[in-house]
Coordinates of C-alpha atoms in Angstrom, one line a residue:
M1 CA 13.6 -38.2 98.5
I2 CA 13.5 -41.8 97.0
L3 CA 16.0 -42.8 94.2
Q4 CA 15.0 -45.9 92.3
P5 CA 17.6 -48.6 91.3
Q6 CA 19.9 -47.6 88.4
E7 CA 18.3 -44.1 88.3
S8 CA 20.1 -40.7 88.1
S9 CA 18.5 -37.6 89.5
I10 CA 19.5 -33.9 89.8
V11 CA 19.1 -32.8 93.4
K12 CA 19.6 -29.4 95.1
L13 CA 22.1 -29.5 98.0
C14 CA 22.2 -26.6 100.5
L15 CA 25.2 -25.3 102.5
K16 CA 25.1 -25.2 106.3
D17 CA 27.4 -22.2 106.2
T18 CA 25.4 -19.5 104.4
R19 CA 28.1 -16.7 104.3
E20 CA 27.2 -14.2 101.5
N21 CA 30.7 -14.1 100.1
I22 CA 30.6 -17.7 99.0
S23 CA 29.6 -17.7 95.3
E24 CA 31.5 -20.8 94.1
I25 CA 32.6 -23.9 95.9
F26 CA 34.4 -27.2 95.3
F27 CA 32.2 -30.0 96.5
Q28 CA 33.8 -33.3 97.7
P29 CA 31.3 -36.1 98.5
T30 CA 31.8 -37.9 101.8
I31 CA 28.7 -40.1 101.9
S32 CA 29.8 -43.7 102.6
S33 CA 27.8 -46.0 100.4
H34 CA 29.0 -48.2 97.4
D35 CA 25.6 -47.9 95.8
I36 CA 25.5 -44.1 95.7
E37 CA 27.6 -42.2 93.1
I38 CA 28.3 -38.5 93.4
H39 CA 31.2 -36.9 91.7
P40 CA 33.4 -34.1 93.1
A41 CA 33.0 -30.9 91.1
L42 CA 33.0 -27.2 91.1
H43 CA 29.6 -25.6 91.6
T44 CA 28.1 -22.1 91.4
V45 CA 26.1 -21.3 94.6
K46 CA 22.8 -19.5 94.4
N47 CA 20.8 -18.8 97.6
S48 CA 23.2 -21.1 99.5
C49 CA 22.3 -24.1 97.3
F50 CA 23.7 -25.8 94.2
P51 CA 22.5 -28.7 92.0
T52 CA 24.4 -32.0 91.5
V53 CA 23.8 -35.4 90.0
I54 CA 23.2 -38.4 92.3
R55 CA 23.1 -41.9 90.9
N56 CA 21.8 -45.1 92.5
L57 CA 24.0 -48.0 91.4
G58 CA 22.3 -50.6 93.5
N59 CA 19.3 -52.9 92.9
T60 CA 17.1 -51.4 95.7
A61 CA 15.6 -48.0 96.2
I62 CA 17.5 -45.6 98.4
H63 CA 15.8 -43.2 100.8
F64 CA 17.4 -39.8 101.6
N65 CA 16.3 -38.0 104.7
K66 CA 16.0 -34.3 105.1
G67 CA 19.2 -32.8 106.6
Q68 CA 21.4 -35.7 105.4
V69 CA 25.0 -34.7 104.9
F70 CA 26.4 -35.6 101.4
G71 CA 29.8 -34.0 101.5
E72 CA 32.0 -31.0 102.2
A73 CA 32.1 -27.7 100.3
T74 CA 35.3 -25.7 100.1
P75 CA 35.2 -22.1 99.1
S76 CA 38.4 -22.3 97.1
F77 CA 37.1 -20.8 93.9
L78 CA 35.6 -17.4 93.7
L79 CA 33.7 -15.6 91.0
K80 CA 34.9 -12.6 89.1
T81 CA 34.2 -9.0 90.1
N82 CA 33.7 -5.9 88.0
D83 CA 36.9 -4.3 89.2
K84 CA 39.2 -7.1 88.2
N85 CA 40.2 -8.1 84.6
I86 CA 43.1 -10.4 85.4
C87 CA 43.4 -13.2 87.9
G88 CA 44.6 -12.4 91.4
S89 CA 46.0 -14.5 94.1
P90 CA 44.0 -17.5 95.3
N91 CA 43.2 -16.3 98.8
N92 CA 40.1 -15.3 100.6
N93 CA 40.8 -11.5 100.3
T94 CA 41.6 -11.2 96.6
P95 CA 38.8 -11.8 94.2
M96 CA 39.4 -13.8 91.1
C97 CA 37.8 -13.8 87.7
N98 CA 36.2 -17.1 86.7
L99 CA 36.6 -16.9 82.9
I100 CA 38.7 -15.0 80.5
T101 CA 36.8 -14.4 77.2
P102 CA 39.0 -14.5 74.1
S103 CA 39.4 -11.1 72.3
E104 CA 37.9 -10.4 68.9
D105 CA 41.4 -10.7 67.4
I106 CA 41.9 -14.2 68.8
L107 CA 38.4 -15.3 67.6
K108 CA 39.2 -14.0 64.1
K109 CA 42.6 -15.8 64.0
R110 CA 40.9 -19.0 65.1
K111 CA 38.4 -18.7 62.2
D112 CA 41.1 -17.8 59.7
E113 CA 43.5 -20.7 60.6
L114 CA 40.7 -23.4 60.5
S115 CA 40.1 -25.2 57.3
E116 CA 38.2 -28.3 56.1
T117 CA 41.4 -30.4 55.9
D118 CA 41.8 -30.1 59.7
F119 CA 38.9 -32.6 60.2
K120 CA 39.2 -36.3 59.5
L121 CA 35.8 -37.2 58.2
E122 CA 36.7 -39.9 55.6
H123 CA 34.4 -42.4 57.4
L124 CA 31.3 -40.4 56.5
N125 CA 29.5 -40.2 53.2
S126 CA 29.4 -36.9 51.2
D127 CA 26.1 -35.6 52.7
Q128 CA 27.1 -36.4 56.3
K129 CA 30.5 -34.9 55.8
Q130 CA 29.1 -31.6 54.3
L131 CA 26.6 -31.2 57.1
L132 CA 29.2 -31.9 59.9
L133 CA 31.8 -29.6 58.2
E134 CA 29.3 -26.7 58.1
T135 CA 28.5 -27.2 61.8
L136 CA 32.2 -27.4 62.8
L137 CA 33.3 -24.4 60.8
D138 CA 30.4 -22.3 62.1
R139 CA 31.8 -23.0 65.6
S140 CA 35.4 -22.1 64.8
A141 CA 35.6 -20.2 68.1
A142 CA 35.9 -23.5 69.9
F143 CA 39.1 -24.7 68.0
S144 CA 42.6 -23.5 68.2
K145 CA 45.6 -24.6 66.1
S146 CA 48.4 -22.4 67.5
L147 CA 49.7 -21.2 70.8
K148 CA 48.7 -17.6 70.0
T149 CA 45.0 -18.6 69.9
I150 CA 45.0 -21.1 72.7
G151 CA 43.0 -19.0 75.2
C152 CA 42.8 -19.7 78.9
T153 CA 40.5 -20.0 81.8
D154 CA 40.9 -19.4 85.5
R155 CA 37.7 -21.4 86.3
V156 CA 40.3 -23.7 88.1
I157 CA 43.0 -21.8 90.0
P158 CA 45.5 -24.4 91.2
T159 CA 46.9 -24.0 94.7
F160 CA 50.1 -25.8 95.9
N161 CA 51.3 -26.7 99.3
F162 CA 55.0 -27.2 100.0
R163 CA 56.6 -29.1 102.9
S164 CA 59.5 -26.7 102.8
H165 CA 59.7 -23.1 101.6
N166 CA 63.4 -23.1 101.0
P167 CA 64.0 -22.3 97.4
I168 CA 65.3 -25.1 95.1
K169 CA 67.8 -24.0 92.5
T170 CA 69.1 -26.4 89.9
L171 CA 71.8 -25.7 87.4
P172 CA 70.8 -25.9 83.7
F173 CA 71.5 -29.0 81.6
E174 CA 73.8 -28.9 78.6
I175 CA 71.9 -28.4 75.4
P176 CA 73.4 -29.7 72.1
H177 CA 74.4 -26.8 69.8
A178 CA 72.4 -28.4 66.9
I179 CA 69.1 -27.9 68.6
Q180 CA 69.7 -24.6 70.3
G181 CA 68.0 -22.8 67.3
T182 CA 64.9 -25.0 67.9
I183 CA 64.9 -23.9 71.6
K184 CA 65.1 -20.2 70.7
E185 CA 62.3 -20.5 68.2
E186 CA 60.1 -22.3 70.8
L187 CA 60.9 -19.7 73.4
N188 CA 60.0 -16.8 71.1
E189 CA 56.7 -18.5 70.2
L190 CA 55.8 -18.9 73.9
I191 CA 56.7 -15.3 74.7
E192 CA 54.6 -14.0 71.8
A193 CA 51.7 -16.1 72.9
G194 CA 52.0 -14.7 76.4
L195 CA 52.5 -18.1 78.0
I196 CA 55.9 -17.4 79.5
H197 CA 57.8 -14.2 80.5
R198 CA 61.4 -13.3 81.5
N199 CA 61.8 -13.6 85.2
I200 CA 64.5 -13.6 87.9
S201 CA 63.8 -15.7 90.9
Q202 CA 65.4 -17.6 93.8
W203 CA 63.8 -20.8 92.4
S204 CA 64.9 -22.4 89.2
S205 CA 64.5 -25.7 87.4
P206 CA 66.3 -26.8 84.2
M207 CA 64.6 -27.0 80.9
V208 CA 64.8 -30.2 78.8
L209 CA 63.7 -31.1 75.2
V210 CA 61.8 -34.3 74.6
K211 CA 61.9 -35.7 71.1
K212 CA 58.5 -36.4 69.7
K213 CA 57.6 -39.6 68.0
Q214 CA 58.2 -39.8 64.3
N215 CA 55.0 -39.7 62.2
P216 CA 54.9 -43.1 60.4
T217 CA 53.1 -41.5 57.4
N218 CA 55.9 -39.0 56.9
P219 CA 59.2 -40.6 57.9
H220 CA 61.3 -38.0 56.1
K221 CA 60.0 -35.1 58.1
P222 CA 62.6 -33.5 60.4
A223 CA 62.4 -34.5 64.1
S224 CA 60.5 -32.2 66.4
Y225 CA 60.9 -31.6 70.1
R226 CA 58.6 -30.8 73.0
M227 CA 59.9 -28.3 75.7
A228 CA 59.5 -29.7 79.2
F229 CA 60.7 -28.9 82.7
Y230 CA 62.8 -31.1 85.0
L231 CA 60.8 -30.8 88.2
R232 CA 61.9 -33.9 90.1
L233 CA 63.5 -32.0 92.9
L234 CA 60.5 -29.6 93.2
N235 CA 58.1 -32.5 93.4
T236 CA 60.0 -33.9 96.4
I237 CA 58.8 -30.9 98.6
L238 CA 55.3 -30.6 96.9
E239 CA 52.5 -32.2 98.9
N240 CA 50.3 -34.7 97.1
S241 CA 46.8 -33.8 95.9
T242 CA 43.8 -35.7 97.3
Y243 CA 41.7 -35.1 94.2
P244 CA 40.3 -38.4 93.0
L245 CA 41.5 -39.0 89.4
P246 CA 39.2 -41.2 87.3
K247 CA 40.5 -44.7 86.9
I248 CA 40.6 -46.3 83.5
P249 CA 38.7 -49.6 84.5
T250 CA 36.0 -47.5 86.0
L251 CA 35.5 -45.4 82.9
I252 CA 35.5 -48.5 80.7
N253 CA 32.9 -50.2 82.8
E254 CA 30.8 -47.1 82.7
I255 CA 30.8 -46.5 78.9
S256 CA 30.3 -50.2 78.2
K257 CA 26.6 -49.7 79.2
Y258 CA 25.9 -47.4 76.3
P259 CA 26.0 -47.9 72.5
F260 CA 27.3 -44.4 71.8
Y261 CA 29.7 -42.2 73.7
T262 CA 31.5 -38.9 72.9
T263 CA 35.0 -37.9 74.0
I264 CA 36.1 -34.2 74.3
D265 CA 39.8 -33.4 74.4
F266 CA 41.3 -30.1 75.3
C267 CA 43.9 -28.6 73.1
K268 CA 47.1 -28.2 75.2
A269 CA 45.0 -28.5 78.3
Y270 CA 47.7 -27.5 80.8
W271 CA 48.5 -24.3 78.8
Q272 CA 44.8 -23.2 79.3
I273 CA 45.0 -23.1 83.1
L274 CA 46.4 -19.9 84.7
L275 CA 48.9 -20.0 87.5
P276 CA 48.8 -17.6 90.5
E277 CA 51.6 -15.1 90.6
E278 CA 53.5 -16.7 93.5
M279 CA 53.5 -20.0 91.7
Q280 CA 55.0 -18.4 88.6
D281 CA 58.1 -17.6 90.7
V282 CA 58.4 -21.2 91.8
L283 CA 58.2 -22.4 88.2
T284 CA 61.0 -20.3 86.9
F285 CA 63.2 -22.3 84.5
T286 CA 66.6 -21.8 83.1
T287 CA 67.7 -21.9 79.4
P288 CA 70.8 -21.0 77.5
F289 CA 69.1 -17.8 76.6
G290 CA 68.1 -16.7 80.1
T291 CA 65.5 -17.5 82.8
F292 CA 61.8 -17.5 82.2
A293 CA 58.6 -18.1 84.3
S294 CA 55.5 -19.8 83.1
R295 CA 52.1 -18.1 83.4
R296 CA 50.2 -21.4 82.8
L297 CA 50.2 -24.8 84.4
V298 CA 53.1 -26.9 83.2
F299 CA 53.6 -30.6 82.5
G300 CA 55.8 -32.4 85.1
L301 CA 54.2 -31.3 88.4
K302 CA 53.0 -34.3 90.2
T303 CA 49.7 -32.6 91.1
A304 CA 49.1 -31.1 87.6
A305 CA 46.8 -33.9 86.4
S306 CA 44.5 -33.5 89.4
K307 CA 44.3 -29.7 88.8
E308 CA 43.5 -30.2 85.1
N309 CA 40.8 -32.9 85.8
T310 CA 38.7 -30.5 87.9
L311 CA 37.7 -28.8 84.6
A312 CA 36.1 -32.0 83.4
D313 CA 33.7 -32.1 86.3
F314 CA 31.7 -29.3 84.8
F315 CA 30.3 -31.8 82.4
S316 CA 27.8 -34.3 83.7
R317 CA 29.0 -37.9 83.1
F318 CA 25.6 -39.5 83.4
P319 CA 22.3 -38.7 81.6
V320 CA 19.2 -38.1 83.6
N321 CA 16.4 -40.5 83.0
R322 CA 13.8 -39.5 80.4
T323 CA 10.3 -38.9 81.5
E324 CA 7.4 -40.2 79.4
I325 CA 4.6 -37.8 78.4
S326 CA 1.1 -39.3 78.8
N327 CA -1.7 -38.5 76.4
T328 CA -4.2 -36.7 78.6
P329 CA -7.7 -36.0 77.2
Q330 CA -7.9 -32.4 75.9
D331 CA -11.6 -32.4 75.2
E332 CA -13.9 -32.5 78.2
Q333 CA -16.5 -34.3 76.0
E334 CA -14.1 -37.2 75.3
L335 CA -15.1 -39.9 77.8
I336 CA -13.9 -43.4 78.6
L337 CA -16.0 -46.2 79.9
P338 CA -15.0 -47.2 83.4
V339 CA -13.7 -50.8 83.4
V340 CA -14.5 -53.0 86.3
E341 CA -13.1 -56.5 85.9
T342 CA -15.0 -59.1 88.1
H343 CA -13.3 -62.0 86.4
C344 CA -11.2 -62.8 83.4
N345 CA -12.2 -65.0 80.5
T346 CA -9.9 -67.9 79.8
I347 CA -9.8 -68.6 76.0
N348 CA -8.1 -71.7 74.7
A349 CA -6.1 -71.2 71.5
I350 CA -7.6 -73.5 68.9
S351 CA -6.6 -73.2 65.3
D352 CA -9.1 -71.6 62.8
T353 CA -8.4 -71.7 59.1
S354 CA -10.3 -68.5 58.4
L355 CA -8.4 -65.3 58.8
E356 CA -11.1 -62.8 58.0
I357 CA -13.9 -61.0 59.8
S358 CA -16.3 -59.2 57.5
T359 CA -18.1 -56.0 58.2
S360 CA -21.4 -57.8 58.2
T361 CA -20.0 -60.2 60.8
W362 CA -18.9 -57.4 63.1
L363 CA -22.4 -55.7 62.8
K364 CA -24.3 -58.9 63.5
E365 CA -22.2 -60.0 66.4
Q366 CA -22.1 -56.6 68.0
A367 CA -25.9 -56.4 67.8
D368 CA -26.3 -59.9 69.3
D369 CA -23.9 -59.2 72.2
T370 CA -25.7 -57.9 75.2
Q371 CA -22.9 -55.5 76.4
T372 CA -22.0 -54.0 73.0
N373 CA -25.7 -53.7 71.9
E374 CA -26.5 -51.8 75.1
I375 CA -23.7 -49.3 74.3
I376 CA -25.0 -48.9 70.8
Q377 CA -28.5 -48.2 72.0
L378 CA -27.2 -45.6 74.5
L379 CA -25.2 -43.9 71.7
K380 CA -28.4 -43.7 69.6
N381 CA -30.5 -42.3 72.4
P382 CA -28.0 -40.6 74.8
S383 CA -29.0 -39.2 78.2
L384 CA -27.1 -37.3 80.8
K385 CA -27.2 -40.0 83.4
D386 CA -25.7 -42.6 81.0
S387 CA -22.9 -40.3 79.8
N388 CA -20.3 -42.1 82.0
N389 CA -21.1 -45.4 80.5
I390 CA -20.5 -44.4 76.9
R391 CA -17.3 -42.3 77.3
G392 CA -14.9 -43.0 74.5
F393 CA -17.4 -45.0 72.4
Y394 CA -18.7 -43.9 69.0
I395 CA -20.2 -45.5 65.9
D396 CA -18.1 -45.3 62.7
P397 CA -20.1 -43.3 60.2
T398 CA -18.9 -45.4 57.2
T399 CA -19.1 -49.0 58.5
H400 CA -21.5 -48.4 61.4
I401 CA -19.2 -50.6 63.6
L402 CA -19.0 -49.7 67.3
M403 CA -15.5 -48.2 67.9
F404 CA -13.6 -47.0 70.9
K405 CA -11.1 -44.1 71.1
S406 CA -8.1 -44.9 73.3
H407 CA -6.1 -42.2 75.0
R408 CA -3.4 -44.7 76.0
K409 CA -2.7 -45.5 72.3
S410 CA -2.4 -41.9 71.1
Q411 CA -6.0 -41.5 70.1
A412 CA -6.1 -44.9 68.4
K413 CA -9.5 -46.0 67.0
L414 CA -10.2 -49.5 68.1
I415 CA -12.9 -52.0 67.1
V416 CA -15.1 -53.0 70.1
V417 CA -15.0 -56.8 70.0
P418 CA -18.0 -58.7 71.3
K419 CA -17.4 -61.9 73.4
S420 CA -18.2 -64.2 70.5
L421 CA -15.4 -62.7 68.3
Q422 CA -12.7 -62.3 70.9
H423 CA -11.2 -65.8 70.2
K424 CA -11.3 -65.0 66.5
A425 CA -9.6 -61.7 66.9
L426 CA -6.8 -63.3 69.0
D427 CA -6.4 -66.1 66.5
I428 CA -5.9 -63.5 63.7
C429 CA -3.4 -61.4 65.7
H430 CA -1.5 -64.6 66.7
I431 CA -1.3 -65.8 63.1
S432 CA 2.6 -65.6 63.0
H433 CA 2.8 -67.2 66.5
T434 CA 4.7 -64.3 68.0
G435 CA 5.3 -64.1 71.7
L436 CA 3.0 -62.5 74.3
D437 CA 4.4 -58.9 74.0
K438 CA 4.2 -58.7 70.2
T439 CA 0.8 -60.4 70.1
Y440 CA -0.6 -58.0 72.6
Q441 CA 1.0 -55.1 70.7
I442 CA -1.0 -56.2 67.6
V443 CA -4.3 -56.8 69.6
S444 CA -4.2 -53.6 71.6
N445 CA -3.5 -51.4 68.5
R446 CA -6.7 -52.8 66.8
Y447 CA -9.2 -54.1 69.2
Y448 CA -10.8 -53.3 72.6
W449 CA -12.7 -55.3 75.2
K450 CA -12.5 -55.6 79.0
G451 CA -9.7 -57.9 80.1
V452 CA -7.9 -57.9 76.7
Y453 CA -4.4 -58.4 78.2
I454 CA -5.4 -61.3 80.4
D455 CA -7.2 -63.0 77.5
T456 CA -4.2 -62.5 75.2
K457 CA -1.8 -63.9 77.8
N458 CA -3.9 -67.0 78.3
F459 CA -4.3 -67.5 74.6
V460 CA -0.6 -67.3 73.8
L461 CA 0.5 -69.4 76.8
S462 CA -2.0 -72.1 75.8
C463 CA -1.2 -72.2 72.1
E464 CA -0.5 -75.8 71.2
Q465 CA 1.5 -75.0 68.1
C466 CA 3.8 -72.6 70.0
I467 CA 4.4 -75.2 72.7
K468 CA 5.1 -77.9 70.2
N469 CA 7.2 -76.0 67.7
K470 CA 9.1 -73.3 69.7
S471 CA 12.4 -74.1 71.3
F472 CA 12.8 -72.1 74.5
T473 CA 16.4 -71.1 74.8
P474 CA 18.0 -69.4 77.8
K475 CA 18.8 -65.7 77.6
H476 CA 22.3 -64.8 76.6
A477 CA 24.1 -61.5 76.2
P478 CA 22.6 -59.3 73.5
P479 CA 24.3 -59.8 70.1
Q480 CA 27.0 -57.3 69.3
S481 CA 27.1 -55.7 65.9
N482 CA 30.5 -55.5 64.1
R483 CA 29.9 -51.9 63.2
I484 CA 27.3 -49.2 63.7
P485 CA 25.3 -48.6 60.5
T486 CA 24.8 -45.0 59.3
G487 CA 21.3 -45.6 57.9
P488 CA 18.9 -48.0 56.2
G489 CA 20.6 -50.2 53.6
D490 CA 24.1 -49.4 54.8
Y491 CA 24.9 -52.7 56.6
I492 CA 23.1 -56.0 56.1
S493 CA 23.6 -59.6 57.1
V494 CA 22.5 -62.8 55.4
D495 CA 21.9 -66.4 56.6
I496 CA 20.4 -69.6 55.3
K497 CA 18.0 -71.8 57.3
G498 CA 17.2 -75.4 56.3
P499 CA 16.4 -77.8 55.1
L500 CA 13.0 -77.4 56.7
P501 CA 10.6 -80.4 57.2
N502 CA 8.5 -80.9 54.0
S503 CA 10.0 -77.6 52.6
G504 CA 13.1 -76.1 51.1
Y505 CA 15.4 -73.5 52.5
V506 CA 15.0 -69.9 53.7
L507 CA 17.4 -67.0 52.9
T508 CA 17.2 -64.3 55.5
V509 CA 18.4 -60.7 54.8
L510 CA 18.5 -58.4 57.8
D511 CA 19.1 -54.6 57.8
H512 CA 21.1 -53.8 60.9
F513 CA 19.9 -50.2 61.1
S514 CA 16.2 -50.6 60.7
K515 CA 16.0 -54.4 61.7
H516 CA 13.9 -54.8 58.5
I517 CA 14.0 -58.4 57.2
V518 CA 13.3 -59.9 53.8
L519 CA 12.7 -63.7 53.5
Y520 CA 13.3 -65.7 50.3
S521 CA 12.1 -69.3 49.6
L522 CA 14.9 -71.4 48.1
K523 CA 14.6 -74.8 46.4
N524 CA 18.3 -75.2 46.5
I525 CA 21.2 -73.3 48.0
T526 CA 23.8 -73.2 45.2
A527 CA 26.0 -70.1 44.9
E528 CA 24.2 -69.0 41.8
T529 CA 20.7 -69.2 43.4
V530 CA 21.7 -67.4 46.5
S531 CA 23.6 -64.7 44.5
K532 CA 20.5 -64.2 42.3
H533 CA 18.3 -63.4 45.4
I534 CA 20.9 -61.1 46.9
L535 CA 21.0 -59.2 43.6
N536 CA 17.2 -59.0 43.7
Y537 CA 17.4 -57.6 47.2
I538 CA 19.9 -55.0 46.1
S539 CA 17.9 -53.9 43.1
I540 CA 14.9 -53.1 45.4
H541 CA 16.6 -51.8 48.6
G542 CA 19.8 -50.4 47.3
R543 CA 23.5 -51.3 47.4
P544 CA 24.8 -51.8 51.0
S545 CA 28.3 -50.9 51.9
Q546 CA 28.9 -54.1 53.8
I547 CA 27.5 -57.6 54.0
L548 CA 28.0 -60.0 56.9
S549 CA 27.6 -63.8 56.4
D550 CA 28.9 -67.1 57.8
R551 CA 31.5 -69.1 56.0
G552 CA 29.1 -71.2 54.0
L553 CA 30.2 -72.3 50.5
Q554 CA 27.5 -70.0 49.0
F555 CA 29.1 -66.9 50.6
T556 CA 32.7 -67.8 50.0
S557 CA 32.3 -68.8 46.3
E558 CA 33.9 -67.0 43.4
V559 CA 30.5 -65.9 42.1
F560 CA 29.4 -64.2 45.3
S561 CA 32.8 -62.6 45.8
L562 CA 32.9 -61.3 42.3
I563 CA 29.4 -59.7 42.7
N564 CA 30.5 -57.9 45.8
K565 CA 33.8 -56.8 44.3
T566 CA 32.0 -55.5 41.2
L567 CA 29.5 -53.5 43.2
G568 CA 32.1 -52.2 45.7
I569 CA 30.5 -54.1 48.7
K570 CA 32.7 -55.0 51.6
L571 CA 32.2 -58.7 52.5
S572 CA 32.7 -59.9 56.1
H573 CA 32.6 -63.4 57.4
T574 CA 32.0 -64.7 60.9
S575 CA 34.7 -66.5 62.8
P576 CA 34.9 -70.3 62.2
F577 CA 32.6 -72.3 64.5
H578 CA 31.4 -69.0 66.1
P579 CA 28.0 -68.1 64.5
Q580 CA 27.4 -65.6 67.4
T581 CA 29.2 -63.0 65.3
N582 CA 26.1 -62.9 63.1
G583 CA 23.9 -63.2 66.2
Q584 CA 21.2 -60.8 65.0
T585 CA 20.3 -62.9 62.0
E586 CA 20.9 -66.3 63.7
R587 CA 18.4 -65.3 66.5
L588 CA 15.7 -64.9 63.8
N589 CA 15.9 -68.5 62.6
P590 CA 14.1 -70.2 65.5
A591 CA 11.1 -67.8 65.2
I592 CA 11.0 -68.1 61.5
E593 CA 11.0 -71.9 61.7
S594 CA 8.3 -72.0 64.3
S595 CA 6.1 -69.6 62.3
I596 CA 6.6 -71.7 59.1
L597 CA 5.7 -75.0 60.8
T598 CA 2.6 -73.6 62.5
L599 CA 1.3 -71.9 59.3
Q600 CA 2.0 -75.1 57.2
E601 CA -0.2 -77.0 59.6
R602 CA -3.0 -74.6 58.5
G603 CA -2.3 -75.5 54.9
V604 CA -0.2 -72.4 54.1
N605 CA 2.7 -73.1 51.7
L606 CA 6.3 -72.0 52.4
Q607 CA 6.2 -68.9 50.2
N608 CA 3.1 -67.5 51.7
A609 CA 4.2 -68.4 55.2
L610 CA 7.3 -66.4 54.7
L611 CA 5.4 -63.4 53.4
I612 CA 3.0 -63.6 56.4
H613 CA 5.9 -63.7 58.9
Q614 CA 7.9 -61.0 57.1
N615 CA 4.8 -58.7 57.0
I616 CA 4.1 -59.1 60.7
Y617 CA 7.7 -58.9 61.9
N618 CA 8.4 -55.7 60.0
G619 CA 5.2 -54.1 61.2
L620 CA 5.8 -54.5 65.0
I621 CA 7.8 -52.3 67.2
H622 CA 11.4 -53.7 67.6
P623 CA 12.5 -53.6 71.3
S624 CA 16.1 -52.4 70.4
T625 CA 15.0 -49.3 68.4
G626 CA 11.5 -48.5 69.8
Y627 CA 10.1 -48.2 66.3
T628 CA 8.8 -50.6 63.6
P629 CA 11.3 -51.8 61.0
N630 CA 9.0 -50.5 58.3
L631 CA 9.1 -47.0 59.8
L632 CA 12.9 -46.9 60.0
H633 CA 13.4 -48.5 56.6
F634 CA 10.7 -46.8 54.5
G635 CA 9.8 -43.8 56.6
R636 CA 6.2 -45.0 57.2
N637 CA 4.3 -47.8 58.8
L638 CA 2.7 -50.3 56.4
P639 CA -0.6 -52.1 57.1
L640 CA -0.5 -55.7 58.3
I641 CA -2.1 -58.5 56.2
F642 CA -5.3 -58.5 58.3
D643 CA -5.7 -54.6 58.2
T644 CA -7.6 -54.8 54.8
F645 CA -11.2 -55.3 55.9
D646 CA -13.8 -53.8 53.7
N647 CA -17.5 -54.1 53.2
N648 CA -17.1 -57.0 50.8
S649 CA -14.4 -59.0 52.7

């Protein structure tokens, strides 16, 4: 098996010891490599094998040989049997159940005690809040608000090893009379919930009450206490656990790679883990009202955290890489011309003021071109021996232009470009002087000829306007958004570029969710002018909940502040001398300036140059979202400016 760099994969590991009574094991990895990440976890064994996730953290591929040892498996956890309804002792002879299902009574109590006010959803709008509330309330069985409905699992049965088996007995601590009533109420609640029971044992530890922190929102509420156990002496004879607890720096480094992450927190996690009977004797505690033993794992044992963390290993911490689905021809009659490239054509990028190719031009040039005309004749007079040469080609019944159906582009219908028009097609697609990737995206979605990528690359790299006007800046860390927008129009940023040579100023408005931009041409940058255009944007695209800008006088003026206050818009400013805070908008400025300068050299004025750049930018797939800004902003893709050919153009 080969695992590529930074790739995760689910693999099946098999046990060397194939005893039939092993149904569940605890797997501890022992493979010694800093580039391989495997987490210890509990696994259910089927046919002597179990699946686990392996991740390659390195920069080179890793080869795994057959028979390689990945770790050790300990049969410490056994599955339930039909003749047991409660958990037995954790030994090899006594079977144990692996899950206790809550009774119908507990499930009903959980549903009855749950209400909408238990969820803090103030950060969501009304539609989002209603949708999430319905989902949460429908799954009330997963929530518990009281000890009586806490439930439990014996998926993890903790085992403890002691250096000495001589019982430890400690006298109870003095409890103030004022809080003895609180202790009695707490004990009665735990007994009713079945978490503790009266017990007489040679072991005993004192009980203590720990005062909880006061709620700052309700300072007049009476103080509450948490019942705990003083287990310092017991911990001195308890052997340490070798279970590897997750380290906070490791977790922070891991989640920093992802824009979203979810946390799951158990409600009173320790109370959900059952103790074996012999350990209940050891954890007997003394109170002014008698001695009691705990049926669940208690806080204070030095190995308790490691026992509780084994539950978390049932959840995979790393996603498995997605696989792309290719578009395979479904119709046997759909054919594609075999492409054999003997050489690539180098096309120099020379400006052309015309941006149109009429239907008549397409028909004339395709007929005059030797290769395209040959395909047209074969389509008109097809023969069996020539079928391989015309696969994928067809003649459009309306325009009579030779077209090509591409399986790589989701059945896209492409115009077959003769050699005489290839330069013209590239010049049209490069009108906004975008980079290689975006220019090729435009070309490959509209045109087809052999060697199209090489020709596009040579055209873009040899473009004199791009070389002259573009400033090549080193790559930096990706810009970080101040907040995550909830949808189109929720969070926008604004910035002003200028003055431009022989032009005025440009106001850029960027939607952080869809990456959709709107560009305004400004003759001056007074607060009134800028505010007028922002209001124009809001009237078309809706009121945002937050606007991010720099600390320019236009955005800190009373006029602009009053507009935002009146409309209920939160206004945020970047840090002084730190424009990176508004990095997404700032990064657009060099591309906008380059596009304007190159288009003005063609005789295009500032207003039209901005419309051309805005149209093409919003119509191309954005690398951070994988969709076009138009699709995310309006719900559909809009045609680009040169997608309007007709018979009269």
